[in-house]
């Protein structure tokens, strides 16, 4: 059985991951309207990954007898004002999600819940990758975003991203 706090945080993380999907769909819409279809594609796929994260959290909770409760998903409330600003918001958001995963890990550790810690190891690693991707995009936009040809190439690079299912299975 999962300890109450661990179960609550797992359940909360389902909502947080679905919110992330919603936020990144909003980013995708922004870039689509800006004519940057590659960035729109990148964030649409990111939204799919976030949904996968939510489903993994939910399945793990259910597999271990936790109570799953779906809460309201908040409307993305960030004002999207520029190509670079949106990427910076993405990086800030990933850092926030990392802090949530770490809080969850800490709760599992205090409860000596080694199974949940092992499950969360994948998410800890994944957050490292997600923060790096977000930081790289910020760096590239700062370097190349003001030049039309370079931005075109950057957009083409983002257009090449394809969806792949998460490597974690339960
Ligand atoms: Fe599911 Fe981007 O963290």
mmCIF file of N, CA, C and O and ligand atoms in Angstrom, residues 13 16-17 20 24 46 49-50 53-54 93-94 97-98 101 123 126-127 130, ligand 1:
data_model
loop_
_atom_site.group_PDB
_atom_site.id
_atom_site.type_symbol
_atom_site.label_atom_id
_atom_site.label_comp_id
_atom_site.label_asym_id
_atom_site.label_seq_id
_atom_site.Cartn_x
_atom_site.Cartn_y
_atom_site.Cartn_z
ATOM 1 N N UNK A 13 0.352 14.686 -9.328
ATOM 2 C CA UNK A 13 1.260 14.751 -10.481
ATOM 3 C C UNK A 13 0.538 14.406 -11.784
ATOM 4 O O UNK A 13 0.918 14.900 -12.853
ATOM 5 N N UNK A 16 -0.725 17.682 -12.772
ATOM 6 C CA UNK A 16 0.375 18.583 -13.182
ATOM 7 C C UNK A 16 0.880 18.237 -14.573
ATOM 8 O O UNK A 16 1.215 19.112 -15.364
ATOM 9 N N UNK A 17 0.962 16.925 -14.865
ATOM 10 C CA UNK A 17 1.449 16.506 -16.187
ATOM 11 C C UNK A 17 0.417 16.853 -17.261
ATOM 12 O O UNK A 17 0.772 17.262 -18.372
ATOM 13 N N UNK A 20 0.791 20.383 -17.947
ATOM 14 C CA UNK A 20 1.961 20.606 -18.813
ATOM 15 C C UNK A 20 1.574 20.374 -20.277
ATOM 16 O O UNK A 20 1.965 21.142 -21.159
ATOM 17 N N UNK A 24 1.776 23.233 -23.150
ATOM 18 C CA UNK A 24 2.575 23.095 -24.371
ATOM 19 C C UNK A 24 1.701 23.111 -25.626
ATOM 20 O O UNK A 24 2.164 23.516 -26.689
ATOM 21 N N UNK A 46 5.631 17.524 -27.613
ATOM 22 C CA UNK A 46 5.927 17.619 -26.183
ATOM 23 C C UNK A 46 4.645 17.432 -25.361
ATOM 24 O O UNK A 46 4.654 16.790 -24.319
ATOM 25 N N UNK A 49 3.961 13.862 -25.022
ATOM 26 C CA UNK A 49 4.837 13.242 -24.015
ATOM 27 C C UNK A 49 4.324 13.515 -22.607
ATOM 28 O O UNK A 49 4.389 12.662 -21.729
ATOM 29 N N UNK A 50 3.823 14.724 -22.399
ATOM 30 C CA UNK A 50 3.318 15.069 -21.067
ATOM 31 C C UNK A 50 2.087 14.230 -20.729
ATOM 32 O O UNK A 50 1.902 13.803 -19.592
ATOM 33 N N UNK A 53 3.266 11.007 -19.599
ATOM 34 C CA UNK A 53 3.737 11.057 -18.200
ATOM 35 C C UNK A 53 2.543 10.935 -17.242
ATOM 36 O O UNK A 53 2.615 10.230 -16.238
ATOM 37 N N UNK A 54 1.468 11.655 -17.573
ATOM 38 C CA UNK A 54 0.267 11.604 -16.727
ATOM 39 C C UNK A 54 -0.279 10.177 -16.667
ATOM 40 O O UNK A 54 -0.637 9.679 -15.583
ATOM 41 N N UNK A 93 9.114 26.270 -16.600
ATOM 42 C CA UNK A 93 8.103 25.275 -16.253
ATOM 43 C C UNK A 93 8.747 23.911 -15.985
ATOM 44 O O UNK A 93 8.376 23.218 -15.026
ATOM 45 N N UNK A 94 9.709 23.529 -16.818
ATOM 46 C CA UNK A 94 10.367 22.228 -16.605
ATOM 47 C C UNK A 94 11.110 22.200 -15.270
ATOM 48 O O UNK A 94 11.146 21.168 -14.593
ATOM 49 N N UNK A 97 8.557 21.523 -12.705
ATOM 50 C CA UNK A 97 8.137 20.103 -12.703
ATOM 51 C C UNK A 97 9.218 19.245 -12.035
ATOM 52 O O UNK A 97 8.898 18.336 -11.262
ATOM 53 N N UNK A 98 10.478 19.557 -12.295
ATOM 54 C CA UNK A 98 11.566 18.830 -11.637
ATOM 55 C C UNK A 98 11.424 18.946 -10.119
ATOM 56 O O UNK A 98 11.570 17.960 -9.394
ATOM 57 N N UNK A 101 8.752 16.569 -8.947
ATOM 58 C CA UNK A 101 9.207 15.165 -8.954
ATOM 59 C C UNK A 101 10.131 14.923 -7.762
ATOM 60 O O UNK A 101 10.048 13.879 -7.093
ATOM 61 N N UNK A 123 11.609 9.252 -14.034
ATOM 62 C CA UNK A 123 11.159 10.648 -14.143
ATOM 63 C C UNK A 123 12.275 11.628 -13.778
ATOM 64 O O UNK A 123 12.366 12.703 -14.360
ATOM 65 N N UNK A 126 14.359 11.721 -16.822
ATOM 66 C CA UNK A 126 13.577 12.392 -17.879
ATOM 67 C C UNK A 126 13.585 13.916 -17.669
ATOM 68 O O UNK A 126 13.720 14.680 -18.618
ATOM 69 N N UNK A 127 13.450 14.344 -16.425
ATOM 70 C CA UNK A 127 13.455 15.787 -16.152
ATOM 71 C C UNK A 127 14.796 16.407 -16.514
ATOM 72 O O UNK A 127 14.844 17.543 -16.993
ATOM 73 N N UNK A 130 14.577 16.880 -20.162
ATOM 74 C CA UNK A 130 13.617 17.921 -20.547
ATOM 75 C C UNK A 130 14.163 19.317 -20.248
ATOM 76 O O UNK A 130 13.969 20.239 -21.030
HETATM 77 FE FE1 LIG B 1 6.428 15.684 -17.698
HETATM 78 FE FE2 LIG B 1 7.992 17.982 -19.068
HETATM 79 O O1 LIG B 1 7.646 16.980 -17.546
#
